[in-house]
XYZ file of N, CA and C in Angstrom:
690
model
N 7.032 127.180 85.187
C 6.845 126.674 83.494
C 6.283 125.757 83.834
N 5.151 126.170 82.865
C 3.560 125.294 82.768
C 4.121 124.342 81.440
N 3.078 122.976 81.726
C 3.370 121.821 80.908
C 2.339 121.516 79.775
N 3.074 121.171 78.878
C 2.277 121.079 77.383
C 2.241 119.577 76.980
N 0.547 119.691 77.056
C 0.205 118.458 76.141
C 0.411 118.151 74.869
N 0.888 117.322 74.269
C 0.756 117.207 72.535
C 0.222 115.930 72.471
N -0.699 115.984 71.632
C -1.583 115.066 70.949
C -0.543 114.756 69.991
N 0.190 113.676 69.793
C 1.034 113.545 68.653
C 0.817 112.114 67.621
N 1.874 111.639 66.951
C 1.923 110.401 65.924
C 0.885 111.033 64.722
N 0.999 112.290 64.530
C 0.089 112.424 63.252
C 0.946 113.261 62.056
N 1.766 112.910 61.706
C 2.764 111.644 61.876
C 3.681 111.907 62.609
N 4.422 110.727 63.447
C 5.334 110.936 64.553
C 6.608 111.738 63.810
N 6.902 111.489 62.652
C 8.189 112.589 61.943
C 7.757 113.908 62.353
N 7.137 114.465 62.055
C 6.697 115.527 63.044
C 6.704 116.118 64.216
N 5.727 114.977 65.292
C 6.206 115.139 66.215
C 7.643 115.587 67.256
N 8.271 114.830 66.463
C 9.957 114.719 66.936
C 10.566 116.481 66.927
N 9.833 117.055 65.666
C 10.424 118.447 65.652
C 9.600 118.895 66.673
N 8.242 118.859 67.026
C 7.754 119.912 68.291
C 8.292 119.725 69.905
N 8.737 118.160 69.653
C 9.539 118.252 70.861
C 10.845 118.625 70.797
N 11.709 118.462 69.822
C 13.161 119.160 69.279
C 12.712 121.023 69.605
N 11.617 121.330 69.609
C 11.944 122.887 68.731
C 11.379 123.612 70.596
N 10.426 122.672 70.999
C 9.869 123.343 72.296
C 10.943 122.976 73.605
N 11.950 121.677 73.514
C 13.196 121.561 74.351
C 14.298 122.717 74.440
N 14.496 123.158 72.720
C 15.479 123.762 72.553
C 15.117 125.387 72.988
N 13.760 125.650 72.643
C 13.296 126.982 73.446
C 13.213 127.444 74.700
N 13.332 126.361 75.561
C 13.339 126.427 76.860
C 15.045 126.533 77.748
N 15.840 125.475 76.709
C 17.094 125.725 76.587
C 17.902 127.304 76.780
N 16.904 127.871 75.352
C 17.864 128.941 75.414
C 17.137 130.048 75.834
N 15.861 130.205 76.850
C 14.957 131.167 77.413
C 16.057 130.347 78.853
N 15.603 129.457 79.439
C 16.247 129.163 80.725
C 17.787 128.812 80.452
N 18.574 128.317 80.314
C 19.885 127.983 80.041
C 19.929 126.828 81.069
N 21.191 126.457 81.139
C 21.724 125.083 81.993
C 21.021 124.112 81.412
N 20.608 123.201 82.406
C 19.921 122.153 82.248
C 18.494 121.859 82.136
N 17.754 123.253 82.021
C 16.389 123.283 81.826
C 16.102 122.761 80.870
N 14.920 121.898 80.704
C 14.195 120.938 79.848
C 12.685 121.508 79.998
N 11.828 121.505 78.557
C 10.437 121.372 78.757
C 9.722 120.418 79.544
N 8.301 120.551 80.313
C 7.743 119.796 80.880
C 6.725 119.234 80.178
N 6.734 118.508 79.187
C 5.465 117.791 78.664
C 5.168 116.970 78.614
N 3.881 116.226 78.226
C 3.075 114.836 78.280
C 3.121 115.030 76.712
N 3.504 113.327 76.129
C 3.220 113.121 74.869
C 2.044 112.000 74.878
N 0.671 112.112 74.325
C 0.646 110.754 73.867
C 0.801 110.645 72.586
N 1.047 109.864 71.810
C 1.361 109.402 70.544
C 0.086 108.169 70.308
N -0.391 108.847 69.048
C -1.503 107.755 68.698
C -1.331 107.258 67.472
N -1.994 106.004 66.968
C -1.887 105.236 65.858
C -2.172 106.000 64.827
N -1.310 106.653 63.680
C -2.222 107.355 62.627
C -2.646 106.737 62.126
N -2.393 105.517 61.422
C -3.068 104.084 60.921
C -4.542 104.610 61.043
N -4.956 104.721 62.353
C -6.158 104.488 63.147
C -7.038 105.766 62.944
N -6.607 106.717 63.296
C -6.806 107.911 62.027
C -6.873 108.484 61.280
N -5.746 108.169 59.903
C -6.352 108.622 59.036
C -7.801 107.535 58.906
N -7.506 106.367 59.073
C -8.652 105.453 58.222
C -10.050 106.181 58.578
N -10.545 106.941 59.842
C -11.214 107.840 60.113
C -11.691 108.541 59.733
N -10.387 109.698 58.910
C -10.093 111.017 58.196
C -11.008 110.368 56.735
N -10.305 109.258 55.832
C -10.319 109.108 54.779
C -11.898 108.633 54.786
N -12.818 108.021 55.544
C -14.238 107.333 55.314
C -14.891 108.288 55.841
N -14.296 109.308 56.337
C -15.366 110.626 56.853
C -16.239 110.684 57.930
N -15.521 109.497 58.960
C -16.042 109.293 60.177
C -15.264 110.385 61.126
N -15.782 111.934 61.089
C -14.993 113.044 62.271
C -15.586 112.949 63.530
N -16.803 112.174 63.271
C -17.537 112.510 64.615
C -16.351 111.304 65.588
N -15.933 110.419 65.079
C -15.043 109.233 65.843
C -13.990 109.775 66.376
N -13.389 110.495 65.067
C -11.523 111.056 65.197
C -11.954 112.234 66.320
N -13.006 113.132 66.325
C -13.489 113.790 67.788
C -12.864 113.209 68.635
N -14.020 111.804 69.109
C -14.047 110.974 70.281
C -12.866 111.045 70.449
N -11.907 109.981 69.999
C -10.807 109.809 70.045
C -9.712 110.701 70.836
N -9.637 111.700 69.907
C -8.585 112.889 70.015
C -9.188 113.707 71.264
N -10.540 113.908 71.534
C -11.170 114.096 73.025
C -10.690 113.474 74.222
N -10.763 112.713 73.893
C -10.855 111.626 75.074
C -8.817 111.272 75.238
N -8.623 111.400 74.463
C -6.804 111.881 74.774
C -6.307 112.880 74.920
N -6.861 114.220 74.845
C -7.073 115.325 75.593
C -7.148 115.674 76.799
N -8.253 114.654 77.193
C -8.868 114.782 78.527
C -8.059 113.983 79.256
N -7.043 112.839 78.918
C -6.367 112.206 79.677
C -4.887 113.012 80.113
N -4.540 113.866 78.799
C -3.278 114.723 79.013
C -3.862 116.029 80.164
N -5.091 116.201 80.132
C -5.429 116.919 81.050
C -5.330 116.780 82.616
N -5.831 115.127 82.786
C -5.775 114.427 83.865
C -4.608 114.637 84.733
N -3.667 113.856 83.561
C -2.205 113.887 84.060
C -1.373 115.366 84.190
N -1.823 116.349 84.059
C -1.435 117.646 84.505
C -0.907 118.716 83.341
N -1.522 118.275 82.185
C -1.064 119.513 81.250
C -1.694 120.448 81.664
N -1.425 121.561 81.409
C -1.698 123.007 81.284
C -2.331 123.850 80.202
N -2.353 122.487 79.047
C -2.675 123.411 77.750
C -2.744 121.899 76.545
N -2.689 122.065 75.823
C -3.540 121.078 74.372
C -2.977 121.774 73.513
N -1.701 121.093 72.727
C -1.937 121.149 70.899
C -1.880 119.733 70.558
N -2.732 119.871 69.574
C -2.696 118.758 68.042
C -1.858 118.958 67.580
N -0.842 117.756 67.305
C 0.033 118.061 66.238
C 0.177 117.780 65.421
N -0.680 118.089 63.973
C -0.986 118.296 63.127
C -1.980 119.465 62.554
N -2.030 119.790 61.310
C -3.306 120.695 60.835
C -4.801 120.224 60.808
N -4.650 118.964 60.135
C -5.780 118.580 59.516
C -6.854 118.186 60.479
N -6.348 117.575 61.542
C -7.086 117.287 62.983
C -7.936 118.266 63.629
N -7.551 119.739 63.068
C -7.957 120.655 64.295
C -9.256 121.060 63.257
N -9.938 119.924 62.325
C -11.033 120.188 61.914
C -12.425 119.416 63.557
N -11.531 118.869 64.321
C -12.292 118.726 65.380
C -11.854 119.138 66.216
N -11.125 120.696 66.285
C -10.560 120.948 67.519
C -11.466 121.768 68.480
N -12.817 121.855 67.940
C -14.309 122.207 69.101
C -14.544 121.426 69.722
N -14.927 120.171 69.311
C -14.870 118.884 69.815
C -14.312 119.002 71.170
N -12.818 118.818 70.486
C -12.115 118.300 71.358
C -12.043 119.359 72.496
N -12.049 120.906 72.436
C -11.632 121.820 73.545
C -12.691 121.500 74.573
N -13.836 121.126 73.689
C -15.351 121.048 74.850
C -14.933 119.807 75.640
N -13.855 118.862 75.470
C -13.764 117.632 76.165
C -12.745 118.481 77.830
N -12.187 119.644 77.400
C -11.102 119.441 78.555
C -11.673 121.365 78.823
N -10.807 121.852 80.125
C -10.884 123.199 80.821
C -9.881 123.881 80.455
N -8.141 123.016 79.901
C -7.572 123.901 79.550
C -7.796 124.278 78.301
N -6.588 125.326 77.528
C -6.710 126.083 76.652
C -6.510 124.677 75.587
N -6.989 124.504 74.458
C -6.093 123.941 72.929
C -5.875 125.140 72.643
N -4.236 125.321 72.437
C -3.750 125.720 71.192
C -3.988 125.739 69.777
N -4.312 126.799 69.362
C -5.186 126.118 67.840
C -3.841 126.634 66.646
N -3.532 125.967 66.054
C -2.403 125.778 65.059
C -2.697 126.807 64.357
N -4.114 127.292 63.270
C -3.877 128.241 62.328
C -4.440 129.591 63.224
N -5.147 129.565 64.309
C -5.013 130.784 64.932
C -3.212 131.371 65.334
N -2.503 130.407 66.135
C -1.229 130.707 65.925
C -0.559 131.486 65.084
N -1.192 130.608 63.627
C -0.350 130.699 61.974
C -0.966 132.317 61.591
N -1.836 132.651 61.740
C -2.609 134.183 61.672
C -1.769 134.981 62.240
N -1.258 134.604 63.526
C -0.733 136.018 64.450
C 0.900 136.162 63.543
N 0.937 135.291 63.354
C 2.508 135.338 62.943
C 2.430 135.886 61.491
N 1.760 135.549 60.744
C 1.435 136.179 59.319
C 1.405 137.864 59.353
N 0.281 137.813 59.961
C -0.081 139.506 60.522
C 1.179 140.696 61.135
N 1.954 139.188 61.808
C 2.987 140.137 62.586
C 3.901 140.050 61.420
N 4.032 139.631 60.664
C 5.383 139.339 59.180
C 4.674 140.660 58.089
N 3.230 141.316 58.047
C 2.356 141.670 57.009
C 2.408 141.339 56.302
N 1.873 140.148 56.415
C 1.491 139.139 55.394
C -0.218 139.151 55.372
N -0.812 139.443 54.266
C -2.052 139.493 54.251
C -2.878 138.498 52.972
N -1.880 138.152 52.205
C -2.292 137.265 51.160
C -1.438 135.976 51.134
N -2.138 135.137 51.129
C -0.669 133.798 51.771
C -1.365 132.364 50.782
N -0.297 132.005 50.213
C -0.645 130.551 49.779
C -0.728 129.218 50.618
N -1.240 128.470 51.034
C -1.333 127.585 51.414
C -1.597 126.127 50.777
N -0.545 125.353 51.570
C -0.089 124.043 51.205
C -0.539 123.170 52.555
N -1.203 122.178 52.160
C -1.388 121.352 53.398
C -2.082 119.846 52.692
N -2.757 119.233 53.405
C -3.810 118.023 52.823
C -5.510 118.717 52.130
N -5.938 117.476 51.583
C -6.597 118.523 50.954
C -7.845 118.909 51.863
N -8.001 118.093 53.251
C -9.326 118.824 53.629
C -8.861 120.468 54.167
N -7.364 120.188 54.730
C -7.048 121.766 55.135
C -7.080 122.761 54.164
N -6.517 122.077 52.661
C -6.313 123.217 51.779
C -7.872 123.385 51.389
N -9.296 122.952 51.063
C -10.140 123.365 50.705
C -11.119 122.965 51.162
N -11.552 122.916 52.880
C -12.486 122.731 53.627
C -12.292 124.696 54.508
N -13.640 124.826 55.333
C -13.847 126.123 55.368
C -13.051 126.014 57.067
N -12.437 124.673 58.083
C -12.483 124.780 59.254
C -11.043 125.101 59.325
N -9.965 125.161 58.725
C -8.653 125.929 58.464
C -8.834 127.406 58.057
N -9.234 127.333 56.516
C -9.167 128.523 55.974
C -9.580 130.020 57.052
N -11.099 129.355 57.352
C -11.765 130.702 57.706
C -11.308 130.987 59.020
N -9.717 130.526 59.765
C -9.381 131.412 60.785
C -8.434 132.329 60.342
N -7.813 132.133 59.228
C -7.199 132.747 58.325
C -8.162 134.056 58.035
N -9.314 133.653 57.327
C -9.666 135.168 56.949
C -10.851 136.244 58.036
N -10.763 135.068 59.045
C -11.186 136.267 59.954
C -10.595 136.983 60.404
N -8.877 137.010 60.129
C -8.501 137.877 60.579
C -7.422 138.813 59.648
N -8.404 138.673 58.325
C -8.582 139.443 57.240
C -7.302 139.137 56.195
N -6.584 137.846 56.000
C -5.985 137.092 55.253
C -6.601 136.581 54.276
N -6.066 136.836 53.188
C -6.535 135.940 51.844
C -6.093 134.949 51.356
N -6.643 134.341 51.726
C -6.280 132.559 50.966
C -5.945 132.269 49.737
N -4.951 131.829 48.910
C -5.006 130.729 47.659
C -4.125 129.426 47.775
N -5.131 128.823 47.107
C -4.510 127.492 47.390
C -4.227 126.417 45.993
N -3.309 126.101 45.377
C -2.849 125.137 44.744
C -4.376 125.118 43.633
N -4.285 125.220 42.343
C -5.666 124.593 41.517
C -5.611 123.723 40.654
N -6.816 123.107 40.664
C -6.748 122.011 39.942
C -6.087 120.231 40.512
N -5.151 119.966 39.309
C -4.651 118.651 40.022
C -3.854 118.762 40.802
N -3.076 119.972 41.112
C -2.191 120.401 42.055
C -2.892 119.857 43.550
N -4.170 119.926 44.042
C -4.250 120.005 45.130
C -4.126 118.041 45.623
N -4.472 117.558 44.598
C -4.247 115.843 44.298
C -2.862 115.491 44.838
N -1.885 116.395 43.788
C -0.493 116.178 44.282
C 0.354 116.407 45.384
N -0.800 117.831 45.787
C 0.155 117.954 47.117
C -0.188 117.292 48.234
N -1.688 116.557 48.383
C -2.255 115.511 49.473
C -1.599 114.555 48.917
N -1.342 113.953 47.852
C -0.876 112.412 47.652
C 0.973 112.660 48.091
N 1.273 113.579 47.804
C 3.380 113.233 48.436
C 3.256 113.605 50.096
N 2.150 114.111 50.731
C 1.855 114.303 52.281
C 1.655 112.929 52.428
N 0.562 111.827 52.410
C -0.078 110.973 52.893
C 1.112 109.330 52.296
N 1.449 109.913 50.985
C 2.507 108.110 50.799
C 3.661 108.516 50.773
N 3.737 109.781 50.779
C 5.372 110.310 51.026
C 6.169 110.539 52.732
N 5.760 111.741 52.870
C 6.160 112.594 53.685
C 6.018 111.986 54.543
N 4.707 111.455 55.295
C 4.420 110.601 56.469
C 5.075 109.329 56.952
N 6.004 109.004 55.917
C 6.406 107.845 55.472
C 7.977 107.615 55.576
N 8.196 109.283 56.091
C 9.613 109.992 55.988
C 10.540 109.826 54.889
N 9.586 109.896 53.601
C 9.865 109.502 52.029
C 10.376 111.002 51.807
N 11.440 111.415 51.111
C 11.716 112.757 50.539
C 11.873 112.330 49.183
N 11.247 112.105 48.429
C 11.713 112.468 46.964
C 12.116 114.055 46.457
N 12.940 113.925 45.623
C 13.658 115.049 44.339
C 12.718 115.764 43.651
N 11.881 114.578 42.734
C 10.966 114.544 42.142
C 9.646 115.476 42.270
N 9.395 114.895 43.625
C 8.429 115.644 44.551
C 8.896 116.732 44.845
N 9.891 117.137 45.401
C 10.223 118.837 46.068
C 9.864 119.633 44.280
N 10.670 118.743 43.368
C 10.468 120.088 42.514
C 8.921 120.521 42.457
N 7.841 119.085 42.187
C 6.564 119.714 42.049
C 6.336 120.448 42.627
N 6.702 120.283 44.116
C 5.756 121.615 45.259
C 6.574 122.712 44.769
N 7.482 122.787 44.712
C 8.347 124.239 43.985
C 7.554 124.909 42.942
N 7.434 123.875 41.911
C 6.190 124.044 40.864
C 5.255 124.677 41.385
N 4.896 124.249 42.448
C 3.129 124.910 43.014
C 3.064 126.022 43.629
N 4.321 126.062 44.303
C 4.432 127.309 45.013
C 5.086 128.530 44.422
N 5.754 128.206 42.765
C 6.259 129.175 41.813
C 4.399 129.888 41.626
N 3.962 129.135 41.076
C 2.401 129.130 40.453
C 1.653 129.654 41.828
N 1.863 129.611 42.791
C 0.959 130.751 44.021
C 1.568 132.013 43.862
N 3.085 131.922 43.762
C 4.009 133.534 44.028
C 3.325 134.213 42.636
N 3.039 133.754 41.379
C 2.654 134.371 39.975
C 1.121 134.878 40.166
N 0.028 134.112 41.145
C -1.103 134.531 41.654
C -1.017 135.963 42.829
N 0.266 135.943 43.244
C 0.173 136.936 44.365
C 0.343 136.746 45.685
N 0.936 135.635 45.757
C 0.823 135.001 47.184
C 2.481 136.081 47.696
N 1.829 136.722 48.547
C 3.009 137.305 49.580
C 3.958 136.175 50.498
N 3.608 134.637 50.565
C 3.956 133.868 51.642
C 3.446 132.832 51.619
N 4.089 131.418 51.808
C 4.029 130.214 51.757
C 3.805 129.650 52.964
N 2.196 129.647 53.233
C 2.163 128.486 54.435
C 1.948 127.285 54.646
N 2.898 126.212 55.010
C 3.095 125.467 55.488
C 1.962 124.471 56.463
N 0.830 124.786 55.512
C 0.004 123.624 56.676
C -0.050 122.547 57.032
N 0.652 122.178 56.649
C 0.979 120.693 57.112
C 2.232 120.223 58.229
N 1.970 119.789 59.002
C 3.172 119.783 60.168
C 4.417 118.787 59.203
N 4.375 118.083 58.103
C 5.127 117.310 57.514
C 6.045 118.246 56.322
N 5.294 119.013 55.815
C 5.873 120.262 55.008
C 7.752 120.541 55.222
N 7.844 121.098 56.204
C 9.293 121.335 56.786
C 10.306 120.306 56.194
N 10.030 119.188 55.668
C 10.425 118.168 55.133
C 11.074 118.261 54.200
N 10.667 119.056 53.333
C 10.364 118.633 51.830
C 10.802 120.331 51.005
N 10.103 121.177 51.505
C 10.670 122.507 50.888
C 11.011 123.466 52.257
N 12.455 123.954 52.354
C 12.528 125.133 52.920
C 13.317 126.349 52.675
N 13.768 127.500 53.270
C 13.500 128.855 52.877
C 14.663 128.672 51.684
N 15.865 128.138 51.753
C 16.875 128.174 50.651
C 16.319 128.073 49.418
N 15.041 127.210 48.942
C 14.706 126.620 48.164
C 13.682 127.612 46.896
N 13.116 128.976 47.831
C 12.035 129.557 47.183
C 12.787 131.373 47.692
N 11.826 131.638 47.424
C 12.611 133.568 47.104
C 11.411 133.741 48.130
N 10.192 133.215 47.944
C 8.615 133.829 48.771
C 9.469 133.716 50.406
N 8.921 134.229 51.529
C 9.019 133.244 52.822
C 7.945 132.723 53.090
N 8.282 131.438 53.608
C 7.900 130.253 54.348
C 7.463 130.287 55.924
N 6.469 129.985 55.877
C 5.597 130.149 57.162
C 5.317 128.516 57.655
N 6.256 127.976 58.791
C 5.850 126.692 58.544
C 5.137 126.545 60.138
N 4.033 125.861 59.638
C 2.971 125.812 60.929
C 3.341 125.398 62.214
N 4.320 123.951 61.897
C 5.244 123.085 63.039
C 6.028 124.025 64.170
N 6.982 125.363 63.589
C 7.609 125.447 64.497
C 6.658 126.601 64.832
N 5.936 126.859 63.880
C 4.898 128.543 64.655
C 4.019 127.866 65.602
N 3.352 126.922 65.449
C 2.929 126.126 67.052
C 3.710 125.590 68.205
N 4.921 125.382 67.834
C 5.536 124.719 69.117
C 6.196 126.024 69.852
N 6.470 126.952 69.008
C 6.731 128.746 69.514
C 5.646 128.945 70.167
N 4.204 129.068 69.494
C 3.521 129.473 70.408
C 3.393 128.575 72.388
N 2.978 127.331 71.755
C 2.847 126.623 72.574
C 4.674 127.241 74.222
N 5.382 127.213 73.912
C 6.842 127.499 74.408
C 6.394 129.050 75.027
N 5.985 130.244 73.895
C 5.975 131.220 75.081
C 4.652 131.255 75.722
N 3.637 130.257 75.739
C 2.470 130.165 76.491
C 3.312 129.034 78.085
N 3.810 128.461 77.679
C 4.491 127.820 78.609
C 5.213 128.561 79.478
N 6.347 129.332 79.392
C 7.148 130.055 79.874
C 6.626 131.804 80.311
N 5.054 131.897 79.934
C 4.991 133.590 80.572
C 4.436 133.182 81.960
N 5.082 134.484 82.386
C 4.605 134.838 84.162
C 3.416 134.377 84.310
């Protein structure tokens, strides 16, 4: 079994899900008392979010690159950045290490195509929804990406940072998310990509008629398959 290096804490609410899903997957695959070989470095999200907000992406890249290098030195065979937004600096992080960085958007594209989805509605932070670093990974695979319109971009982003990253789930926010999803469906989305690792906290399959693709689950299972492959 290979060792998985997780860069977590962004936020720690979703990092818990990564740890749980990977270990459950190892248990299901190997049985008995088996559990995953994981190295976890949990950053202070306050510091990272401050760099994001101020546009200091080079500093964010240096911070996460240093963490990735530490995990590699400690024995990690692969690295996961346990958040969608910080994949903006994935190329810089990969340049600091020799082991592979498992890219969350590439894993998501694989899953979407496996399910025959070529037009997807993307929810996430404003960075993920509006910037090319993430959407291009989907478009390169022939997937059309739809994002919310107008003020709904700010709504989705605000709920992530002001509520979900703090572990707060409000019913009125859930209702607004479902309204946004309905709008994306009316525009032709064949599925909804939860492009923020906290979004599984607020919407689930039982809430919608479109298939949901949770990037936390997708990313964790991709790492699991790589860790267990012969």
